[in-house]
PDB file of C-alpha atoms in Angstrom:
ATOM      1  CA  MET A   1      -3.290  -9.126   7.916  1.00 92.00           C
ATOM      2  CA  ARG A   2      -2.452  -5.771   8.882  1.00 97.00           C
ATOM      3  CA  LEU A   3      -1.445  -4.289  12.032  1.00 98.00           C
ATOM      4  CA  ILE A   4      -3.907  -1.422  13.002  1.00 97.00           C
ATOM      5  CA  ALA A   5      -3.260  -0.484  16.467  1.00 97.00           C
ATOM      6  CA  GLU A   6      -1.762  -1.705  19.949  1.00 97.00           C
ATOM      7  CA  LEU A   7      -3.012  -0.569  23.128  1.00 96.00           C
ATOM      8  CA  PRO A   8      -0.871  -0.285  25.953  1.00 94.00           C
ATOM      9  CA  HIS A   9      -2.279  -2.534  29.257  1.00 96.00           C
ATOM     10  CA  PRO A  10      -0.108  -3.644  32.084  1.00 97.00           C
ATOM     11  CA  ASP A  11      -1.297  -7.488  32.143  1.00 96.00           C
ATOM     12  CA  CYS A  12      -1.476  -8.387  28.547  1.00 97.00           C
ATOM     13  CA  LYS A  13      -0.322  -7.286  24.771  1.00 98.00           C
ATOM     14  CA  ILE A  14      -3.461  -5.982  22.590  1.00 98.00           C
ATOM     15  CA  SER A  15      -2.937  -5.766  18.966  1.00 98.00           C
ATOM     16  CA  ILE A  16      -5.639  -4.948  16.756  1.00 98.00           C
ATOM     17  CA  PHE A  17      -5.434  -6.459  13.077  1.00 98.00           C
ATOM     18  CA  GLY A  18      -7.641  -5.849   9.863  1.00 97.00           C
ATOM     19  CA  MET A  19      -8.064  -8.610   7.596  1.00 97.00           C
ATOM     20  CA  ASN A  20     -11.227  -9.781   5.209  1.00 96.00           C
ATOM     21  CA  GLN A  21     -13.465  -6.917   6.211  1.00 97.00           C
ATOM     22  CA  LYS A  22     -12.832  -8.139   9.928  1.00 98.00           C
ATOM     23  CA  PHE A  23     -11.195  -6.742  12.852  1.00 98.00           C
ATOM     24  CA  ILE A  24      -8.980  -9.457  14.662  1.00 98.00           C
ATOM     25  CA  ILE A  25      -8.553  -8.408  18.569  1.00 98.00           C
ATOM     26  CA  LYS A  26      -5.711 -10.374  19.875  1.00 98.00           C
ATOM     27  CA  PHE A  27      -4.160 -10.563  23.672  1.00 98.00           C
ATOM     28  CA  GLU A  28      -1.218 -11.947  24.530  1.00 98.00           C
ATOM     29  CA  GLN A  29       0.112 -13.061  27.708  1.00 97.00           C
ATOM     30  CA  GLY A  30       3.331 -14.902  27.821  1.00 96.00           C
ATOM     31  CA  ASN A  31       2.985 -18.143  25.544  1.00 95.00           C
ATOM     32  CA  LEU A  32      -0.797 -17.799  25.542  1.00 98.00           C
ATOM     33  CA  GLU A  33      -3.191 -15.781  23.244  1.00 98.00           C
ATOM     34  CA  GLN A  34      -6.947 -15.148  22.964  1.00 98.00           C
ATOM     35  CA  SER A  35      -8.311 -13.706  19.821  1.00 98.00           C
ATOM     36  CA  TYR A  36     -11.322 -12.453  18.774  1.00 98.00           C
ATOM     37  CA  LYS A  37     -12.926 -11.691  15.107  1.00 98.00           C
ATOM     38  CA  ILE A  38     -15.823  -9.219  14.442  1.00 97.00           C
ATOM     39  CA  ALA A  39     -17.128  -8.003  10.785  1.00 97.00           C
ATOM     40  CA  GLU A  40     -16.035  -4.699  10.577  1.00 96.00           C
ATOM     41  CA  ILE A  41     -19.765  -4.143   9.437  1.00 97.00           C
ATOM     42  CA  ASP A  42     -20.625  -4.733  13.148  1.00 97.00           C
ATOM     43  CA  ILE A  43     -18.610  -2.356  14.859  1.00 96.00           C
ATOM     44  CA  ILE A  44     -20.059   1.170  14.471  1.00 95.00           C
ATOM     45  CA  GLY A  45     -17.135   4.110  13.740  1.00 93.00           C
ATOM     46  CA  GLY A  46     -14.344   1.651  12.878  1.00 93.00           C
ATOM     47  CA  VAL A  47     -11.619   1.001  14.740  1.00 94.00           C
ATOM     48  CA  ASN A  48     -12.622   3.484  17.464  1.00 95.00           C
ATOM     49  CA  GLY A  49     -15.629   1.530  18.092  1.00 96.00           C
ATOM     50  CA  VAL A  50     -13.436  -1.375  18.478  1.00 96.00           C
ATOM     51  CA  PHE A  51     -11.682   0.582  21.535  1.00 96.00           C
ATOM     52  CA  GLU A  52     -15.131   1.168  22.814  1.00 96.00           C
ATOM     53  CA  LEU A  53     -15.789  -2.418  22.942  1.00 96.00           C
ATOM     54  CA  LEU A  54     -12.731  -3.205  24.985  1.00 97.00           C
ATOM     55  CA  ASP A  55     -14.157  -1.893  28.383  1.00 96.00           C
ATOM     56  CA  GLU A  56     -12.913  -3.038  31.636  1.00 96.00           C
ATOM     57  CA  GLU A  57     -15.456  -5.377  32.164  1.00 98.00           C
ATOM     58  CA  PHE A  58     -14.486  -7.194  28.915  1.00 98.00           C
ATOM     59  CA  LEU A  59     -10.587  -6.523  29.650  1.00 98.00           C
ATOM     60  CA  LYS A  60     -11.299  -8.129  33.283  1.00 98.00           C
ATOM     61  CA  SER A  61     -12.685 -11.128  31.531  1.00 98.00           C
ATOM     62  CA  VAL A  62      -9.634 -11.777  29.327  1.00 98.00           C
ATOM     63  CA  ILE A  63      -7.167 -11.335  31.974  1.00 98.00           C
ATOM     64  CA  ASP A  64      -9.161 -14.106  34.154  1.00 98.00           C
ATOM     65  CA  GLN A  65      -9.737 -16.297  31.047  1.00 98.00           C
ATOM     66  CA  PHE A  66      -5.837 -16.314  30.778  1.00 98.00           C
ATOM     67  CA  ALA A  67      -5.558 -17.211  34.207  1.00 98.00           C
ATOM     68  CA  LEU A  68      -7.740 -20.406  33.727  1.00 98.00           C
ATOM     69  CA  MET A  69      -6.046 -21.268  30.234  1.00 98.00           C
ATOM     70  CA  ARG A  70      -2.767 -21.374  32.487  1.00 98.00           C
ATOM     71  CA  GLN A  71      -4.171 -23.529  35.001  1.00 98.00           C
ATOM     72  CA  SER A  72      -5.447 -25.836  32.314  1.00 97.00           C
ATOM     73  CA  PHE A  73      -2.130 -25.883  30.400  1.00 96.00           C
ATOM     74  CA  ASN A  74      -0.145 -26.666  33.714  1.00 96.00           C
ATOM     75  CA  SER A  75      -2.411 -29.420  34.565  1.00 97.00           C
ATOM     76  CA  ALA A  76      -1.870 -30.919  31.386  1.00 96.00           C
ATOM     77  CA  TYR A  77       1.721 -30.226  31.547  1.00 95.00           C
ATOM     78  CA  SER A  78       2.361 -32.124  34.935  1.00 95.00           C
ATOM     79  CA  ARG A  79       0.072 -35.159  33.569  1.00 93.00           C
ATOM     80  CA  TYR A  80       2.588 -35.021  30.693  1.00 93.00           C
ATOM     81  CA  GLU A  81       5.830 -35.251  32.611  1.00 79.00           C
TER      82      GLU A  81
END
């Protein structure tokens, strides 16, 4: 897996990797991460097409998903204690 690009964002780290003819888009926020895989053939324009895919609406849904993930984990952890 090779790192292709990192995109600045105030709420999470965004990295784009290439592996086995797929783009892997990885979002990290603290101890949580989300990753999305898409075939290179499905993206027009290579990595520039990936940049276009990451519009504000999608990024907002990723950030919202992090909040849900954190809430789920904290609930599970409080039951564990």
